[in-house]
Amino acid sequence: MSHSATKVRRAVAVLALTVTAAVLAGCGAASSPSTGAAPNADRAAAAEGVSPDVNLDQCGKPARTVKHDLGTTTISGSPAKVVALEYSFVDALVAVGMSPVGVADDGQPERIIPALRDKVGEYKSVGLRATPNIQVITALKPDLIVADSGRHKAIYAQLSKIAPTIAFASLNGNYQQVLDSEMSTAIALDKCDEMKTRLTEHAKVMADLKAKAPADESRTALFVRASDKGFTGFPAKAYTPGVLEVIGIRSPLPDDSGEASVSLTLETLVATKPDVMFIAPNEGPTLRDTWAKSPLWREIPAVKNNTTFDVDPNEWSRSRGLIAAEVVAQEAVELLYGK
Amino acid sequence: MSAAIVAQHVRRTSLAQRYPGILMGSLGVLAVVLSFYSLSVGATDVSMTDVFNAVIGNTGDQAAQIVVQFQLPRVLLAWLVGIALGVSGAVMQGVIRNPLAAPDVVGVTKGAGFAGMLLLLAIPGMPVVAVVPAAFAGGLAAAALVYLLAYRRGATPVRIALVGIAVSAAFEAGIRFLLVRNPLDVSAALIWLTGSLFGRSMSSVLEILPWVLVLVPLIVVWSRRLDVLGLGDDLAAGLGEPVERTRRLLLLFAVALAAAAVAVSGTIGFVGLIAPHMARRVFGGKHVASIPAAALFGVLLMIFADMLGRGLAPPLEIPAGLVTAVVGGPYFLYLLVKTGK
């Protein structure tokens, strides 16, 4: 083998490595999962707070065609047995006075928040939200399945063989998307009027809570999930900050990054300068315990002002629903302004 | 080692080598029986009668039928992935002449994993089916990169193994980077990465089937050449074998098989490493016997892992890749200790 041939090969290999590196660097800038609709919906829509994309004209029809993130699905009759593959959809069922026959509850029923638990009653766990057990879902013989459009995209075809399946953004959904998906779910359930009433009530609850906050509230509040490996901050367009914004509390994280969440280091956290921090810690020791020992931690305004609050990740982060939003807003108002 | 054990060892290997057909046949029967049994394992009650009815197309209990319909592709996929990984590992161990060689070592697994993750995480809204060709291409590209970097007047086994580890590490870093960048989407991607047969349908079966159908018989036909390569480069060249060309082609076949397996099932570790080991222990070093045996052991491992993952803590599903790692890790350690003696 000649020397030059070896050189050429080496050049090709180096080129390949460089391309890989460039692709990596590129995706740093390019990856921007869009989280959809603007937070301010058309208030004039027939269902309060719901964006015009929701096809309300299907309400009350015997066979309703529901637009959802993975297509359109026609549902006839009034589904009675419903399987919810995310907590958001349990929220939607409870909001219209129903309860699911099966829930992907991660095998941890305590993750269904107290505000929903009693109304949910008996159900069958269908396993992890990420990998719901298709066998168990089939055995439940559901009339409708509500799935997450991200997590369950790959098994959507299989779910559709079991029962009509509608899919919405829950995991990556923002507040507006959650309200829309609750309404769309209600259309599928033939419970339009119930949901419209509930949405009006919801708007009133949120307005009352907003009234409890001073109109000139200028403090920013950061919502973070703390685990042993990371500290994840949620920018304004994510679900929880979206709920807080409704009652007049802004997020200190800039919204121009387009990211659904931001991984924070202690340094970036300090630079963010949150006036208030709502921390939803995972069980066991978290990074916060380590960071709290650092002098930098005490530089954070929220720590200095003693306005750092621990909140329940089930209520503040996992549930992502209409009822859960009221729970979050209520607790935020209580923590910040007293009862 | 006592004389009795030596005698027993000699008798066992000679028995297996004298009647490889019978032993191979019984392994095959065992795999088929286990497959049928695994169809009935899971979170709901499905009787063996339901399974047989469903497989032959009789309408029994409808829910049980649907269950079997969903399980059947999984079991078929377990067969194909097991065969692909087992054969791929056997060829790599033969070609690289390193008992630690496996699809993981030549960079296929991590390369395919990286390409799949890149697609899943960095480009939202990508159809899920696109992961398969991307992961396949990633696996091939990674192996090609390893071969190129290892090439210096022919690619010696040691260089391939060492460069493979380095390239795998680089892709692993890439995977980590993608995970850190996209914390919200991670859970779905992680499940693919761990390797699982969850939610796979007949289309996944059809995606890997042609590779197995074409490449495995080809490799079996070429098994004599693998034996020759095992004599060492000089001796093999002396016997008239075009060493580098044969090695390149066989590696390409093995890499393609492994990449196809990773593409449809995610990264399932240890099967490609352990199945060939088991095969060699039972059937000896002749590739004409050890390659089909590695395929069968691969199938048994995959069916077992998938069944255990479904049956251990229903309704929770434990990814098959996790089970193979838990079962494979200790076996691998046992092998290391055993060969170290």
XYZ file of C-alpha atoms in Angstrom:
680
model
C 0.000 0.000 0.000
C 1.486 3.354 -1.021
C 2.146 6.128 1.433
C -0.130 8.596 -0.362
C -3.059 6.189 -0.258
C -2.744 6.040 3.527
C -2.683 9.836 3.593
C -5.867 10.028 1.552
C -7.579 7.581 3.890
C -6.489 9.538 6.889
C -7.802 12.726 5.315
C -11.161 11.077 4.651
C -11.357 9.884 8.242
C -10.487 13.309 9.626
C -13.058 14.854 7.307
C -15.709 12.462 8.574
C -14.901 13.372 12.172
C -15.038 17.075 11.340
C -18.422 16.704 9.667
C -19.734 14.875 12.730
C -18.455 17.643 14.975
C -19.997 20.290 12.738
C -23.348 18.501 12.770
C -23.183 18.384 16.554
C -22.326 22.052 16.833
C -25.015 22.907 14.307
C -27.766 21.112 16.123
C -26.916 23.165 19.174
C -28.270 26.140 17.315
C -30.862 24.424 15.191
C -32.781 22.331 17.677
C -35.743 24.394 18.675
C -38.788 22.308 19.556
C -41.582 24.784 19.041
C -44.211 24.728 21.712
C -46.960 26.024 19.517
C -49.705 28.546 20.075
C -49.253 31.953 21.590
C -50.289 32.198 25.243
C -52.913 34.847 24.570
C -55.884 33.169 22.981
C -58.850 34.746 21.351
C -61.047 35.515 24.353
C -64.092 35.864 22.139
C -64.122 32.161 21.264
C -67.185 30.275 22.349
C -65.200 28.296 24.891
C -63.367 30.646 27.205
C -59.603 30.614 26.881
C -59.536 28.079 24.061
C -57.776 28.946 20.803
C -59.741 29.058 17.525
C -57.925 25.928 16.249
C -60.215 23.729 18.308
C -63.097 22.617 16.109
C -65.982 23.514 18.386
C -68.437 23.081 15.497
C -68.249 19.329 16.110
C -69.834 19.758 19.523
C -72.942 17.680 20.120
C -72.840 15.780 16.822
C -73.446 12.019 17.057
C -70.175 11.370 15.205
C -67.548 13.965 15.998
C -64.350 14.503 14.047
C -61.668 15.688 16.418
C -58.536 17.418 15.188
C -55.527 16.402 17.215
C -51.754 16.498 16.959
C -51.457 13.186 15.126
C -54.348 13.605 12.703
C -58.121 13.605 12.877
C -60.211 10.922 14.514
C -63.945 10.374 14.350
C -65.665 9.279 17.534
C -69.287 8.237 17.615
C -71.560 7.959 20.611
C -70.523 8.883 24.120
C -67.325 7.112 25.132
C -67.660 5.686 28.632
C -64.451 3.693 29.027
C -61.475 5.968 28.525
C -57.768 5.245 28.939
C -55.586 8.256 29.800
C -51.893 7.933 28.987
C -50.868 11.158 30.723
C -52.007 12.876 33.924
C -53.216 15.851 31.847
C -55.910 13.680 30.345
C -57.044 12.457 33.750
C -57.462 16.141 34.572
C -59.587 16.626 31.438
C -61.826 13.668 32.337
C -62.344 14.868 35.894
C -63.074 18.374 34.603
C -66.157 17.025 32.785
C -67.170 14.743 35.648
C -65.821 11.490 34.273
C -63.141 9.101 35.421
C -60.734 6.914 33.441
C -60.819 3.095 33.395
C -57.080 2.995 32.852
C -54.258 5.430 33.568
C -50.571 5.301 32.669
C -49.616 6.314 36.208
C -46.004 5.082 36.231
C -47.142 2.478 38.761
C -47.326 5.319 41.299
C -50.979 6.169 41.965
C -49.873 8.873 44.406
C -48.772 10.900 41.405
C -52.431 11.648 40.718
C -52.815 14.887 42.654
C -55.235 15.131 45.623
C -57.489 17.532 43.694
C -58.226 14.690 41.251
C -57.705 11.542 43.277
C -61.116 11.162 44.931
C -62.938 11.871 41.691
C -60.826 9.384 39.775
C -61.715 6.450 42.001
C -60.824 2.932 40.914
C -58.825 2.484 37.753
C -56.379 0.029 36.276
C -52.756 1.103 35.984
C -51.526 0.585 32.427
C -47.875 1.011 33.378
C -45.312 3.685 32.601
C -46.350 6.772 30.700
C -43.376 6.258 28.403
C -44.184 2.606 27.678
C -47.839 1.973 28.467
C -48.734 -1.698 28.417
C -50.645 -2.341 25.209
C -51.807 -5.692 26.516
C -53.511 -4.144 29.537
C -55.037 -1.350 27.462
C -56.511 -3.945 25.099
C -57.952 -5.961 27.969
C -59.754 -2.847 29.260
C -61.642 -2.656 25.928
C -61.729 1.148 25.956
C -64.005 3.372 23.845
C -61.381 6.111 23.637
C -57.657 6.465 24.290
C -56.058 9.835 24.976
C -52.323 9.761 24.263
C -49.381 12.149 24.334
C -48.432 13.270 20.829
C -44.725 13.093 21.650
C -44.320 10.066 23.837
C -46.816 7.846 22.077
C -46.229 8.822 18.470
C -44.494 5.530 17.714
C -47.334 3.385 19.052
C -50.165 5.567 17.772
C -51.056 3.102 14.997
C -51.259 0.232 17.474
C -53.359 2.248 19.919
C -55.729 3.194 17.108
C -56.350 -0.494 16.435
C -57.574 -0.929 20.002
C -59.842 2.130 20.110
C -60.186 5.600 18.562
C -57.115 7.448 19.815
C -56.579 11.189 20.086
C -53.163 12.630 20.910
C -52.158 15.996 22.357
C -48.986 17.621 23.654
C -48.912 17.029 27.364
C -45.261 16.396 28.146
C -44.153 19.333 25.997
C -47.465 21.164 26.106
C -47.801 24.734 27.314
C -50.737 26.216 29.217
C -52.628 27.187 26.082
C -52.140 23.765 24.511
C -53.377 22.153 27.706
C -56.589 24.217 27.659
C -57.082 23.388 23.969
C -56.499 19.685 24.501
C -58.956 19.640 27.414
C -61.608 21.154 25.135
C -60.782 18.787 22.266
C -60.930 15.827 24.630
C -64.326 17.047 25.819
C -65.529 17.194 22.199
C -64.429 13.579 21.768
C -66.209 12.630 24.990
C -69.381 14.445 23.888
C -69.097 16.647 26.967
C -68.790 20.042 25.272
C -71.205 21.926 27.491
C -69.653 20.525 30.641
C -66.200 21.631 29.537
C -67.370 25.078 28.424
C -68.914 25.607 31.853
C -65.774 24.359 33.525
C -63.569 26.623 31.371
C -65.643 29.661 32.320
C -65.307 28.677 35.957
C -61.581 28.196 35.443
C -61.214 31.668 33.948
C -63.025 33.106 36.963
C -60.870 31.175 39.454
C -57.733 32.401 37.746
C -59.015 35.989 37.575
C -59.868 35.923 41.289
C -56.398 34.635 42.084
C -54.848 37.306 39.903
C -56.855 39.898 41.826
C -55.151 38.743 45.020
C -51.761 39.602 43.581
C -50.723 43.259 43.667
C -51.173 44.872 40.258
C -47.630 46.239 40.332
C -45.975 42.886 40.965
C -42.572 43.260 39.366
C -40.810 40.259 40.855
C -39.891 37.418 38.523
C -40.458 33.831 39.576
C -38.433 30.920 38.288
C -39.950 27.447 38.262
C -37.355 24.678 38.384
C -37.263 20.913 38.659
C -34.399 19.727 40.829
C -32.980 16.229 40.609
C -29.704 14.696 41.708
C -28.299 15.273 38.227
C -29.759 18.519 37.065
C -31.564 21.760 37.676
C -34.095 22.367 34.924
C -35.596 25.813 34.502
C -38.766 26.461 32.521
C -38.997 29.580 30.319
C -42.115 31.683 29.947
C -43.750 29.557 27.249
C -43.671 26.309 29.232
C -46.753 25.113 31.093
C -46.056 26.137 34.711
C -44.656 29.623 33.961
C -47.649 30.046 31.632
C -49.980 29.411 34.568
C -48.019 31.832 36.771
C -48.165 34.469 34.030
C -51.965 34.331 34.077
C -51.885 35.515 37.680
C -49.306 38.185 36.799
C -46.011 36.561 37.707
C -43.358 36.585 35.000
C -40.464 34.194 34.383
C -36.919 35.609 34.514
C -35.800 33.289 31.726
C -35.752 34.955 28.305
C -38.228 33.420 25.917
C -36.212 33.878 22.756
C -34.299 30.617 22.967
C -37.289 28.610 21.804
C -36.355 25.830 24.202
C -39.060 24.083 26.188
C -36.741 23.870 29.173
C -33.268 25.013 30.085
C -30.623 23.081 31.938
C -29.187 25.390 34.589
C -25.824 25.420 36.302
C -25.294 27.295 39.558
C -23.582 30.090 37.602
C -26.386 30.486 35.051
C -28.922 30.320 37.854
C -27.197 33.187 39.659
C -27.022 35.157 36.404
C -30.766 34.636 35.867
C -31.431 36.616 39.084
C -34.846 35.188 39.966
C -36.648 37.181 42.701
C -38.694 34.117 43.596
C -37.951 30.429 43.095
C -40.478 27.600 43.075
C -38.464 24.408 43.320
C -40.033 21.035 42.609
C -37.493 18.548 43.946
C -37.357 14.869 43.077
C -37.244 12.439 45.954
C -33.920 11.964 47.695
C -30.950 14.310 47.642
C -30.872 16.839 44.806
C -28.295 19.219 43.359
C -29.883 21.977 45.414
C -28.527 20.411 48.613
C -25.017 20.677 47.180
C -25.494 24.161 45.754
C -27.004 25.521 48.977
C -23.579 25.137 50.598
C -21.963 27.431 48.029
C -21.584 31.185 48.739
C -22.838 31.746 45.172
C -26.228 30.292 46.150
C -26.720 33.115 48.637
C -26.188 35.625 45.819
C -29.492 34.610 44.241
C -32.119 37.294 45.028
C -34.733 34.618 45.810
C -32.413 33.127 48.424
C -31.470 36.555 49.837
C -35.131 37.605 50.102
C -36.080 34.251 51.557
C -38.606 33.690 48.771
C -37.564 30.182 47.763
C -40.375 27.660 48.023
C -40.485 23.916 47.691
C -43.488 22.719 45.713
C -44.879 19.315 44.810
C -43.614 18.118 41.403
C -46.832 16.140 40.892
C -48.962 19.263 41.189
C -46.604 21.776 39.640
C -45.015 19.779 36.885
C -46.431 16.340 36.088
C -50.163 17.054 36.069
C -50.311 19.837 33.457
C -54.061 20.266 33.432
C -56.823 22.779 33.980
C -57.549 21.703 37.540
C -53.844 21.370 38.265
C -53.343 24.931 36.994
C -55.802 26.184 39.598
C -53.923 24.251 42.288
C -50.620 25.764 41.161
C -51.980 29.308 40.957
C -53.687 28.981 44.331
C -50.506 27.751 46.007
C -48.377 30.434 44.350
C -50.712 33.163 45.596
C -50.736 31.690 49.104
C -46.950 31.362 49.214
C -46.319 34.876 47.884
C -49.139 36.940 49.379
C -50.495 34.909 52.281
C -54.079 33.698 52.443
C -8.924 -28.729 37.507
C -9.573 -32.258 38.635
C -9.392 -35.191 36.281
C -13.103 -35.888 36.637
C -14.034 -32.422 35.485
C -11.622 -32.646 32.586
C -13.166 -35.970 31.595
C -16.654 -34.538 31.876
C -15.654 -31.505 29.848
C -14.097 -33.635 27.132
C -17.123 -35.903 27.004
C -19.537 -33.008 26.766
C -17.771 -31.191 23.977
C -17.216 -34.369 22.054
C -20.873 -35.308 22.424
C -21.946 -31.927 21.120
C -19.455 -32.107 18.310
C -20.365 -35.667 17.401
C -24.081 -34.922 17.228
C -24.251 -31.180 16.500
C -27.440 -31.662 14.480
C -29.373 -33.197 17.366
C -28.227 -30.581 19.847
C -28.868 -27.761 17.404
C -32.297 -29.217 16.684
C -33.202 -29.351 20.353
C -32.012 -25.747 20.804
C -34.299 -24.771 17.947
C -37.234 -26.636 19.459
C -36.540 -24.982 22.803
C -36.593 -21.546 21.126
C -39.916 -22.306 19.413
C -41.503 -23.602 22.635
C -40.234 -20.581 24.569
C -41.643 -18.287 21.868
C -45.119 -19.797 22.168
C -44.944 -19.652 25.924
C -43.800 -16.022 25.851
C -46.912 -15.117 23.846
C -48.991 -16.012 26.887
C -46.802 -14.115 29.359
C -47.784 -10.636 30.316
C -50.063 -8.429 32.320
C -53.343 -10.040 31.301
C -54.538 -13.606 31.303
C -53.983 -15.160 27.936
C -54.190 -18.931 27.957
C -52.098 -21.186 25.746
C -55.362 -22.152 24.016
C -55.916 -18.500 23.132
C -52.398 -18.333 21.775
C -52.855 -21.352 19.533
C -56.275 -20.167 18.391
C -54.929 -16.734 17.581
C -51.861 -18.015 15.761
C -53.883 -20.333 13.521
C -56.471 -17.607 13.025
C -59.402 -18.984 15.001
C -61.665 -16.441 16.619
C -61.571 -17.112 20.312
C -61.697 -14.454 22.978
C -61.315 -11.239 21.045
C -59.182 -9.346 23.541
C -56.813 -12.296 23.782
C -56.613 -12.340 19.993
C -55.635 -8.705 19.822
C -53.067 -9.265 22.536
C -51.503 -12.082 20.581
C -51.588 -9.960 17.436
C -49.564 -7.315 19.242
C -47.219 -9.858 20.819
C -46.552 -11.818 17.653
C -44.489 -9.097 15.933
C -42.497 -8.717 19.137
C -41.659 -12.397 19.249
C -40.800 -12.469 15.544
C -38.626 -9.418 16.065
C -36.935 -11.089 19.033
C -36.026 -13.952 16.682
C -34.655 -11.709 13.961
C -32.763 -9.375 16.296
C -31.380 -12.366 18.215
C -30.188 -14.018 15.005
C -28.704 -10.791 13.666
C -26.840 -9.951 16.865
C -25.682 -13.513 17.520
C -24.347 -14.036 14.005
C -22.871 -10.551 13.831
C -21.027 -11.122 17.104
C -19.797 -14.548 16.014
C -18.390 -13.163 12.761
C -16.741 -10.210 14.489
C -15.160 -12.426 17.118
C -13.929 -14.691 14.337
C -12.599 -11.906 12.128
C -11.111 -9.692 14.793
C -9.899 -12.809 16.628
C -10.766 -11.207 19.904
C -13.251 -12.908 22.212
C -14.339 -9.487 23.446
C -15.323 -8.324 19.968
C -18.969 -7.492 19.461
C -21.081 -5.013 17.520
C -20.475 -2.629 20.404
C -16.716 -2.806 19.916
C -16.535 -1.812 16.246
C -18.654 1.246 16.852
C -21.885 0.021 15.218
C -24.062 0.255 18.302
C -23.033 3.725 19.369
C -22.944 5.042 15.816
C -26.470 3.808 15.151
C -27.563 5.054 18.549
C -26.160 8.498 17.859
C -27.748 8.789 14.431
C -31.093 7.631 15.781
C -30.963 10.048 18.701
C -29.928 12.909 16.431
C -33.043 12.322 14.403
C -35.348 11.770 17.376
C -34.176 14.743 19.392
C -32.664 17.387 17.154
C -35.317 17.301 14.459
C -38.733 17.380 16.126
C -41.729 16.362 14.075
C -39.657 13.752 12.250
C -41.688 10.638 11.470
C -40.659 7.816 13.748
C -40.022 5.432 10.831
C -37.142 7.637 9.703
C -35.143 6.454 12.700
C -34.575 3.035 11.141
C -32.663 4.099 8.012
C -30.849 6.816 9.983
C -29.677 4.400 12.661
C -28.698 1.863 10.018
C -26.676 4.462 8.133
C -25.141 5.686 11.388
C -24.048 2.170 12.303
C -22.478 1.559 8.914
C -20.801 4.978 8.902
C -19.333 4.436 12.364
C -17.958 1.024 11.385
C -16.523 2.474 8.166
C -14.891 5.234 10.170
C -13.367 2.678 12.516
C -12.046 0.669 9.589
C -10.579 3.773 7.921
C -8.880 4.977 11.061
C -7.582 1.499 11.842
C -6.290 0.925 8.320
C -2.546 0.860 7.942
C -1.524 -1.581 5.231
C -4.438 -3.738 6.288
C -6.479 -3.392 9.440
C -5.118 -5.585 12.177
C -7.612 -6.967 14.705
C -6.044 -5.100 17.614
C -6.196 -1.770 15.820
C -9.850 -2.330 14.875
C -10.721 -3.107 18.484
C -8.825 -0.126 19.910
C -10.057 2.390 17.333
C -13.549 0.954 17.742
C -13.517 1.703 21.436
C -12.299 5.259 20.795
C -14.904 5.960 18.101
C -17.648 4.446 20.264
C -16.615 6.760 23.079
C -16.842 9.754 20.743
C -20.359 8.784 19.643
C -21.327 8.138 23.252
C -20.250 11.699 24.022
C -22.448 12.870 21.158
C -25.405 10.939 22.568
C -24.838 12.472 26.019
C -24.694 15.930 24.462
C -28.018 15.387 22.708
C -29.563 14.137 25.952
C -28.395 17.204 27.851
C -29.615 19.535 25.107
C -33.123 18.100 25.026
C -34.079 17.159 28.598
C -37.816 17.184 27.904
C -37.802 14.728 25.025
C -35.355 12.412 26.669
C -37.675 9.788 28.081
C -38.955 8.556 24.725
C -35.486 8.615 23.206
C -33.957 6.842 26.190
C -36.337 3.941 25.756
C -35.231 3.506 22.188
C -31.620 3.827 23.309
C -31.873 1.183 26.024
C -33.180 -1.253 23.478
C -36.668 -2.599 23.722
C -39.226 -4.444 21.659
C -41.986 -2.305 23.164
C -44.648 -1.243 20.714
C -42.917 -2.701 17.660
C -45.178 -3.791 14.834
C -44.970 -5.952 11.744
C -43.296 -3.135 9.793
C -40.220 -3.404 12.049
C -40.144 -7.123 11.314
C -40.181 -6.442 7.578
C -37.407 -3.880 7.934
C -34.906 -6.330 9.391
C -36.107 -9.514 7.672
C -34.336 -9.024 4.280
C -30.976 -8.395 5.962
C -31.234 -11.574 7.993
C -32.547 -13.620 5.058
C -29.730 -12.572 2.737
C -26.714 -12.114 4.986
C -27.017 -15.008 7.429
C -26.999 -17.792 4.767
C -24.149 -15.996 3.000
C -22.130 -15.943 6.214
C -22.850 -19.614 6.897
C -21.634 -20.477 3.390
C -18.479 -18.482 4.087
C -17.896 -20.023 7.500
C -14.962 -22.099 6.178
C -13.203 -18.840 5.257
C -13.726 -17.607 8.795
C -12.003 -20.760 10.047
C -9.070 -20.025 7.762
C -8.847 -16.409 8.929
C -8.714 -17.742 12.473
C -5.332 -19.317 11.721
C -3.736 -15.888 11.599
C -3.055 -13.519 8.702
C 0.197 -15.108 7.523
C -1.050 -18.677 7.532
C -4.363 -17.683 5.946
C -2.558 -15.780 3.177
C -0.316 -18.813 2.739
C -3.418 -20.944 2.200
C -4.407 -18.656 -0.641
C -7.037 -16.645 1.171
C -7.242 -12.960 0.138
C -7.099 -12.013 3.812
C -7.920 -8.314 3.694
C -10.723 -8.666 1.148
C -12.400 -11.549 2.984
C -12.071 -9.754 6.294
C -13.524 -6.571 4.845
C -16.513 -8.349 3.324
C -17.266 -10.449 6.386
C -17.007 -7.403 8.628
C -19.332 -5.518 6.298
C -21.911 -8.323 6.542
C -21.618 -8.431 10.324
C -21.865 -4.672 10.622
C -24.923 -4.541 8.364
C -26.649 -7.202 10.461
C -25.879 -5.420 13.716
C -26.904 -2.031 12.327
C -30.219 -3.471 11.147
C -30.798 -4.955 14.603
C -30.000 -1.708 16.424
C -32.127 0.251 13.970
C -35.293 -1.691 14.750
C -34.793 -2.511 18.423
C -32.433 0.120 19.786
C -29.161 -0.761 21.429
C -29.475 -4.165 23.008
C -26.140 -4.973 24.574
C -24.368 -8.214 25.424
C -26.375 -10.472 23.084
C -23.788 -10.042 20.324
C -21.049 -10.758 22.833
C -22.477 -13.641 24.814
C -24.378 -15.694 22.242
C -21.193 -16.497 20.250
C -19.417 -17.405 23.492
C -22.123 -19.858 24.466
C -22.100 -21.277 20.953
C -18.358 -21.849 20.974
C -18.434 -23.461 24.399
C -21.055 -25.949 23.351
C -20.224 -26.536 19.694
C -16.521 -25.793 19.562
C -14.646 -23.419 17.278
C -15.785 -24.588 13.831
C -17.793 -21.712 12.425
C -20.103 -23.893 10.359
C -21.612 -25.090 13.641
C -20.927 -22.139 15.931
C -22.548 -19.524 13.702
C -26.018 -21.131 13.531
C -25.631 -21.935 17.231
C -24.811 -18.298 18.009
C -27.977 -17.337 16.127
C -30.059 -19.750 18.229
C -28.509 -18.600 21.503
C -29.146 -15.025 20.402
C -32.813 -15.893 19.825
C -33.096 -17.605 23.210
C -31.530 -14.607 24.954
C -33.815 -12.128 23.207
C -37.024 -14.101 23.803
C -36.043 -14.631 27.409
C -35.179 -10.948 27.933
C -38.383 -9.703 26.319
C -40.509 -12.208 28.219
C -38.888 -11.361 31.532
C -39.262 -7.650 30.832
C -42.983 -8.127 30.255
C -43.644 -10.628 33.010
C -41.596 -9.404 35.966
C -43.585 -6.416 37.170
C -46.700 -5.992 35.024
C -48.085 -3.620 33.918
C -44.651 -1.980 33.962
C -42.434 -2.993 31.067
C -38.738 -3.468 31.640
C -36.812 -2.815 28.414
C -35.231 -5.968 26.969
C -31.898 -4.146 26.721
C -31.897 -3.677 30.466
C -32.611 -7.368 31.051
C -29.841 -8.499 28.688
C -27.449 -6.145 30.469
C -28.434 -7.500 33.881
C -28.180 -11.118 32.716
C -25.246 -10.527 30.387
C -23.007 -8.546 32.722
C -22.522 -11.299 35.313
C -22.162 -13.982 32.609
C -19.479 -11.905 30.979
C -17.640 -11.507 34.295
C -17.912 -15.250 34.849
C -16.366 -15.760 31.415
C -13.519 -13.381 32.189
C -12.766 -15.147 35.479
C -13.046 -18.540 33.821
C -10.715 -17.709 30.921
C -8.344 -15.951 33.311
C -7.639 -19.225 35.144
